[in-house]
């Protein structure tokens, strides 16, 4: 009985510490997408400074800028998704759940738990991977080995490969999903991203072809338009690159996170950047405008 009293005291202390921010109104949920955008903009400024002081070779500068741009676009998309969510999470249901789950888990453990139970064998874990990513990947791979024409399986595992840095597998999975399920903006975008990562920021002919397929499905897709312009720039086709960057700047909404980067490319190719009035002020971490 003593052990349960100790568990109850520990659980109470932990729950109290977790609920205090909710009760005081001091807790703030911030995914960091906005901060990530600011960091990437600062990195671009530092990169340009290094280039101006001849501390960085031109080819390394181009690769680094393309990689930062890729991350900026991803952070911007994440920020847009967050803005579409309700501004306030349902606080009281969360508090109720925070109180209920520890009590329910103790009750369930007393009825069903058994510390003497042997560890679950590998095959059983593969059949029920839960939230274990490695097991989920392994289970999906086994499934696809026996059913290679399951397009949905390839579509599920491709972004997982990409996030875990398995770039070659990601490319293969995206190509299989596209072959079986057909063209889709997300699948094509994932494949293009995997190809650019493999090429260290270079926009190859294969990547350009995929980006143009995206534009056939979504003519104003900003990521595809940006990287096509980058590809023209990397190929030395300055006139075409400038025209593409200027077109993207005109299509972009006021305050778009990628506009400062697009303007840098416009300037680098001899053009006149978009009027500053259309750009959202760049805020530092302290909240001062730049």
Tab-separated table of C-alpha atoms in Angstrom:
chain	number	residue	atom	x	y	z
A	1	UNK	CA	0.000	0.000	0.000
A	2	UNK	CA	2.891	2.344	0.772
A	3	UNK	CA	4.085	2.246	-2.841
A	4	UNK	CA	0.702	3.502	-4.057
A	5	UNK	CA	0.798	6.388	-1.594
A	6	UNK	CA	4.233	7.345	-2.920
A	7	UNK	CA	2.958	7.129	-6.517
A	8	UNK	CA	-0.053	9.274	-5.625
A	9	UNK	CA	2.132	11.970	-4.050
A	10	UNK	CA	4.482	12.035	-7.041
A	11	UNK	CA	1.593	12.159	-9.513
A	12	UNK	CA	-0.042	14.995	-7.570
A	13	UNK	CA	3.179	17.009	-7.551
A	14	UNK	CA	3.743	16.512	-11.271
A	15	UNK	CA	0.144	17.359	-12.183
A	16	UNK	CA	0.249	20.488	-10.013
A	17	UNK	CA	3.414	21.694	-11.724
A	18	UNK	CA	1.903	21.052	-15.155
A	19	UNK	CA	-1.428	22.722	-14.381
A	20	UNK	CA	0.023	25.835	-12.769
A	21	UNK	CA	0.840	27.598	-16.078
A	22	UNK	CA	-2.681	26.892	-17.338
A	23	UNK	CA	-4.233	28.297	-14.197
A	24	UNK	CA	-2.030	31.403	-14.123
A	25	UNK	CA	-2.476	32.099	-17.811
A	26	UNK	CA	1.279	32.279	-18.331
A	27	UNK	CA	1.638	29.267	-20.577
A	28	UNK	CA	2.119	30.078	-24.221
A	29	UNK	CA	2.143	27.550	-27.036
A	30	UNK	CA	4.458	28.538	-29.808
A	31	UNK	CA	5.552	26.132	-32.483
A	32	UNK	CA	8.499	28.351	-33.359
A	33	UNK	CA	7.591	28.647	-37.045
A	34	UNK	CA	7.660	32.460	-36.900
A	35	UNK	CA	10.982	32.406	-35.041
A	36	UNK	CA	12.360	29.982	-37.626
A	37	UNK	CA	11.449	32.411	-40.415
A	38	UNK	CA	13.311	35.204	-38.603
A	39	UNK	CA	16.335	32.969	-38.070
A	40	UNK	CA	16.469	32.024	-41.747
A	41	UNK	CA	16.203	35.679	-42.790
A	42	UNK	CA	19.075	36.522	-40.434
A	43	UNK	CA	21.075	33.668	-41.922
A	44	UNK	CA	20.535	35.109	-45.388
A	45	UNK	CA	21.814	38.493	-44.213
A	46	UNK	CA	24.900	36.862	-42.679
A	47	UNK	CA	25.439	34.849	-45.844
A	48	UNK	CA	25.356	37.982	-47.998
A	49	UNK	CA	27.791	39.684	-45.623
A	50	UNK	CA	30.219	36.763	-45.883
A	51	UNK	CA	29.955	36.878	-49.670
A	52	UNK	CA	30.611	40.627	-49.782
A	53	UNK	CA	33.728	40.226	-47.626
A	54	UNK	CA	34.966	37.339	-49.816
A	55	UNK	CA	34.817	34.855	-46.937
A	56	UNK	CA	32.723	32.397	-48.954
A	57	UNK	CA	33.276	30.959	-52.463
A	58	UNK	CA	30.532	31.754	-54.971
A	59	UNK	CA	29.425	28.129	-55.465
A	60	UNK	CA	29.176	27.511	-51.697
A	61	UNK	CA	27.225	30.763	-51.374
A	62	UNK	CA	24.690	29.636	-53.984
A	63	UNK	CA	24.248	26.214	-52.388
A	64	UNK	CA	23.843	27.689	-48.907
A	65	UNK	CA	21.325	30.286	-50.061
A	66	UNK	CA	19.238	27.674	-51.878
A	67	UNK	CA	19.197	25.467	-48.776
A	68	UNK	CA	18.157	28.351	-46.496
A	69	UNK	CA	15.433	29.281	-48.984
A	70	UNK	CA	14.118	25.712	-48.900
A	71	UNK	CA	13.900	25.829	-45.111
A	72	UNK	CA	12.281	29.279	-45.185
A	73	UNK	CA	9.517	28.042	-47.484
A	74	UNK	CA	8.864	25.043	-45.235
A	75	UNK	CA	8.708	27.257	-42.140
A	76	UNK	CA	6.357	29.637	-43.952
A	77	UNK	CA	4.015	26.794	-44.879
A	78	UNK	CA	4.021	25.593	-41.280
A	79	UNK	CA	3.243	29.121	-40.087
A	80	UNK	CA	0.306	29.354	-42.493
A	81	UNK	CA	-1.071	26.045	-41.209
A	82	UNK	CA	-0.865	27.338	-37.635
A	83	UNK	CA	-2.752	30.499	-38.536
A	84	UNK	CA	-5.604	28.393	-39.880
A	85	UNK	CA	-6.002	26.688	-36.516
A	86	UNK	CA	-8.364	28.083	-33.830
A	87	UNK	CA	-6.600	30.874	-31.891
A	88	UNK	CA	-7.277	29.288	-28.500
A	89	UNK	CA	-7.006	25.650	-27.615
A	90	UNK	CA	-9.820	24.263	-25.524
A	91	UNK	CA	-8.247	24.833	-22.119
A	92	UNK	CA	-10.711	23.168	-19.755
A	93	UNK	CA	-10.930	19.871	-21.655
A	94	UNK	CA	-7.145	19.775	-21.540
A	95	UNK	CA	-7.171	20.346	-17.795
A	96	UNK	CA	-9.773	17.622	-17.322
A	97	UNK	CA	-7.756	15.208	-19.439
A	98	UNK	CA	-4.564	16.087	-17.523
A	99	UNK	CA	-6.339	15.175	-14.294
A	100	UNK	CA	-8.175	12.126	-15.632
A	101	UNK	CA	-5.356	10.320	-17.432
A	102	UNK	CA	-3.009	9.789	-14.444
A	103	UNK	CA	-5.890	8.549	-12.284
A	104	UNK	CA	-7.204	6.304	-15.053
A	105	UNK	CA	-3.735	4.922	-15.796
A	106	UNK	CA	-3.203	3.978	-12.143
A	107	UNK	CA	-6.592	2.276	-12.048
A	108	UNK	CA	-5.901	0.367	-15.253
A	109	UNK	CA	-2.464	-0.695	-14.082
A	110	UNK	CA	-3.829	-2.093	-10.830
A	111	UNK	CA	-6.331	-4.151	-12.827
A	112	UNK	CA	-4.333	-5.106	-15.933
A	113	UNK	CA	-0.673	-4.347	-15.311
A	114	UNK	CA	1.987	-6.870	-14.522
A	115	UNK	CA	5.666	-5.928	-14.087
A	116	UNK	CA	6.613	-9.600	-14.411
A	117	UNK	CA	5.255	-9.823	-17.960
A	118	UNK	CA	8.059	-10.732	-20.448
A	119	UNK	CA	9.072	-8.240	-23.117
A	120	UNK	CA	7.064	-8.285	-26.342
A	121	UNK	CA	8.759	-10.196	-29.194
A	122	UNK	CA	9.810	-8.368	-32.353
A	123	UNK	CA	7.074	-9.858	-34.530
A	124	UNK	CA	4.353	-8.699	-32.133
A	125	UNK	CA	5.815	-5.195	-32.059
A	126	UNK	CA	5.879	-5.114	-35.862
A	127	UNK	CA	2.209	-6.082	-35.932
A	128	UNK	CA	1.342	-3.201	-33.590
A	129	UNK	CA	4.029	-0.470	-33.874
A	130	UNK	CA	2.009	2.250	-32.109
A	131	UNK	CA	3.974	5.523	-32.179
A	132	UNK	CA	7.375	3.871	-32.661
A	133	UNK	CA	8.597	5.404	-35.947
A	134	UNK	CA	11.303	2.797	-36.505
A	135	UNK	CA	8.768	0.011	-36.067
A	136	UNK	CA	6.257	1.812	-38.285
A	137	UNK	CA	8.868	2.116	-41.042
A	138	UNK	CA	9.848	-1.519	-40.666
A	139	UNK	CA	6.225	-2.669	-40.801
A	140	UNK	CA	5.506	-0.524	-43.858
A	141	UNK	CA	8.620	-1.798	-45.613
A	142	UNK	CA	7.563	-5.397	-44.992
A	143	UNK	CA	4.103	-4.631	-46.323
A	144	UNK	CA	5.487	-2.956	-49.465
A	145	UNK	CA	7.904	-5.821	-50.055
A	146	UNK	CA	4.917	-8.142	-50.370
A	147	UNK	CA	2.619	-5.597	-52.073
A	148	UNK	CA	4.844	-3.255	-54.134
A	149	UNK	CA	1.861	-1.793	-56.013
A	150	UNK	CA	0.303	-0.277	-52.897
A	151	UNK	CA	0.514	3.403	-53.823
A	152	UNK	CA	-0.892	4.572	-50.499
A	153	UNK	CA	1.874	2.725	-48.661
A	154	UNK	CA	4.562	4.434	-50.747
A	155	UNK	CA	2.800	7.768	-50.252
A	156	UNK	CA	2.865	7.321	-46.469
A	157	UNK	CA	6.464	6.231	-46.127
A	158	UNK	CA	8.017	8.721	-48.591
A	159	UNK	CA	7.783	11.824	-46.330
A	160	UNK	CA	8.924	9.717	-43.356
A	161	UNK	CA	12.061	8.761	-45.272
A	162	UNK	CA	12.578	12.427	-46.159
A	163	UNK	CA	12.236	13.630	-42.553
A	164	UNK	CA	14.616	10.966	-41.289
A	165	UNK	CA	17.289	11.818	-43.858
A	166	UNK	CA	16.947	8.678	-45.983
A	167	UNK	CA	17.015	10.671	-49.194
A	168	UNK	CA	17.562	7.881	-51.721
A	169	UNK	CA	14.698	5.851	-50.227
A	170	UNK	CA	12.510	8.968	-50.198
A	171	UNK	CA	13.103	9.536	-53.911
A	172	UNK	CA	12.268	5.916	-54.726
A	173	UNK	CA	9.116	6.002	-52.569
A	174	UNK	CA	7.893	9.269	-54.099
A	175	UNK	CA	8.487	7.961	-57.630
A	176	UNK	CA	6.569	4.768	-56.844
A	177	UNK	CA	3.685	6.750	-55.344
A	178	UNK	CA	3.580	9.025	-58.386
A	179	UNK	CA	3.702	6.065	-60.759
A	180	UNK	CA	0.821	4.291	-59.025
A	181	UNK	CA	-1.348	7.157	-57.745
A	182	UNK	CA	-0.564	9.790	-60.356
A	183	UNK	CA	0.772	13.357	-60.109
A	184	UNK	CA	-0.001	15.382	-56.995
A	185	UNK	CA	1.469	18.690	-55.756
A	186	UNK	CA	2.586	17.264	-52.403
A	187	UNK	CA	4.167	14.165	-53.909
A	188	UNK	CA	5.916	16.128	-56.644
A	189	UNK	CA	7.063	18.743	-54.125
A	190	UNK	CA	8.502	16.061	-51.853
A	191	UNK	CA	10.391	14.468	-54.736
A	192	UNK	CA	11.756	17.850	-55.830
A	193	UNK	CA	12.915	18.549	-52.275
A	194	UNK	CA	14.654	15.182	-52.024
A	195	UNK	CA	16.447	15.779	-55.329
A	196	UNK	CA	17.646	19.238	-54.251
A	197	UNK	CA	18.907	17.908	-50.927
A	198	UNK	CA	20.851	15.209	-52.752
A	199	UNK	CA	22.272	17.822	-55.143
A	200	UNK	CA	23.283	20.133	-52.241
A	201	UNK	CA	20.938	22.900	-53.332
A	202	UNK	CA	21.402	22.627	-57.077
A	203	UNK	CA	18.276	22.630	-59.234
A	204	UNK	CA	19.008	19.885	-61.767
A	205	UNK	CA	17.227	19.252	-65.059
A	206	UNK	CA	15.274	16.425	-63.421
A	207	UNK	CA	14.177	18.755	-60.614
A	208	UNK	CA	13.151	21.453	-63.111
A	209	UNK	CA	10.952	18.941	-64.913
A	210	UNK	CA	9.221	18.014	-61.643
A	211	UNK	CA	8.762	21.675	-60.687
A	212	UNK	CA	7.117	22.369	-64.040
A	213	UNK	CA	4.760	19.444	-63.425
A	214	UNK	CA	3.750	21.152	-60.162
A	215	UNK	CA	2.977	24.353	-62.061
A	216	UNK	CA	0.770	22.447	-64.469
A	217	UNK	CA	-1.301	21.379	-61.481
A	218	UNK	CA	-0.978	24.639	-59.512
A	219	UNK	CA	0.210	27.511	-61.742
A	220	UNK	CA	0.899	29.936	-58.874
A	221	UNK	CA	2.736	27.585	-56.534
A	222	UNK	CA	5.398	29.881	-54.978
A	223	UNK	CA	7.933	27.164	-54.155
A	224	UNK	CA	7.924	25.806	-57.687
A	225	UNK	CA	8.169	29.307	-59.185
A	226	UNK	CA	11.040	30.209	-56.862
A	227	UNK	CA	13.130	27.124	-57.544
A	228	UNK	CA	12.598	27.316	-61.287
A	229	UNK	CA	13.973	30.869	-61.098
A	230	UNK	CA	16.881	29.605	-58.974
A	231	UNK	CA	17.558	26.952	-61.597
A	232	UNK	CA	17.730	29.622	-64.320
A	233	UNK	CA	20.070	31.651	-62.113
A	234	UNK	CA	22.360	28.697	-61.431
A	235	UNK	CA	22.499	27.956	-65.165
A	236	UNK	CA	23.661	31.523	-65.873
A	237	UNK	CA	20.408	32.458	-67.640
A	238	UNK	CA	20.197	35.797	-65.865
A	239	UNK	CA	17.490	37.396	-68.000
A	240	UNK	CA	15.108	34.483	-67.549
A	241	UNK	CA	15.897	34.237	-63.834
A	242	UNK	CA	15.193	37.937	-63.326
A	243	UNK	CA	11.883	37.709	-65.171
A	244	UNK	CA	10.850	34.687	-63.081
A	245	UNK	CA	11.795	36.315	-59.778
A	246	UNK	CA	9.961	39.527	-60.706
A	247	UNK	CA	6.865	37.542	-61.686
A	248	UNK	CA	6.954	35.697	-58.355
A	249	UNK	CA	7.301	38.985	-56.459
A	250	UNK	CA	4.211	40.367	-58.189
A	251	UNK	CA	2.206	37.215	-57.486
A	252	UNK	CA	3.193	37.016	-53.827
A	253	UNK	CA	0.811	38.415	-51.194
A	254	UNK	CA	1.909	41.461	-49.205
A	255	UNK	CA	4.032	40.385	-46.258
A	256	UNK	CA	4.918	36.970	-47.685
A	257	UNK	CA	7.872	35.566	-45.759
A	258	UNK	CA	9.806	34.784	-48.935
A	259	UNK	CA	9.582	38.296	-50.459
A	260	UNK	CA	12.863	39.571	-48.920
A	261	UNK	CA	14.660	36.548	-50.351
A	262	UNK	CA	13.051	37.028	-53.769
A	263	UNK	CA	14.109	40.692	-53.718
A	264	UNK	CA	17.691	39.658	-52.982
A	265	UNK	CA	17.672	37.493	-56.091
A	266	UNK	CA	16.111	40.322	-58.121
A	267	UNK	CA	18.907	42.659	-57.031
A	268	UNK	CA	21.571	40.015	-57.665
A	269	UNK	CA	20.313	39.645	-61.239
A	270	UNK	CA	20.294	43.384	-61.956
A	271	UNK	CA	16.634	44.150	-61.270
A	272	UNK	CA	14.822	46.584	-58.991
A	273	UNK	CA	13.393	44.983	-55.842
A	274	UNK	CA	9.691	45.126	-55.100
A	275	UNK	CA	8.578	48.276	-53.281
A	276	UNK	CA	9.256	47.968	-49.569
A	277	UNK	CA	5.665	48.974	-48.815
A	278	UNK	CA	4.491	45.516	-49.875
A	279	UNK	CA	6.867	43.774	-47.510
A	280	UNK	CA	6.092	42.980	-43.922
A	281	UNK	CA	8.593	44.583	-41.493
A	282	UNK	CA	11.269	42.189	-40.342
A	283	UNK	CA	11.002	41.889	-36.554
A	284	UNK	CA	13.960	40.947	-34.420
A	285	UNK	CA	13.640	38.702	-31.397
A	286	UNK	CA	13.345	41.815	-29.226
A	287	UNK	CA	10.454	43.084	-31.320
A	288	UNK	CA	12.262	45.942	-33.093
A	289	UNK	CA	11.647	46.524	-36.777
A	290	UNK	CA	14.519	46.282	-39.181
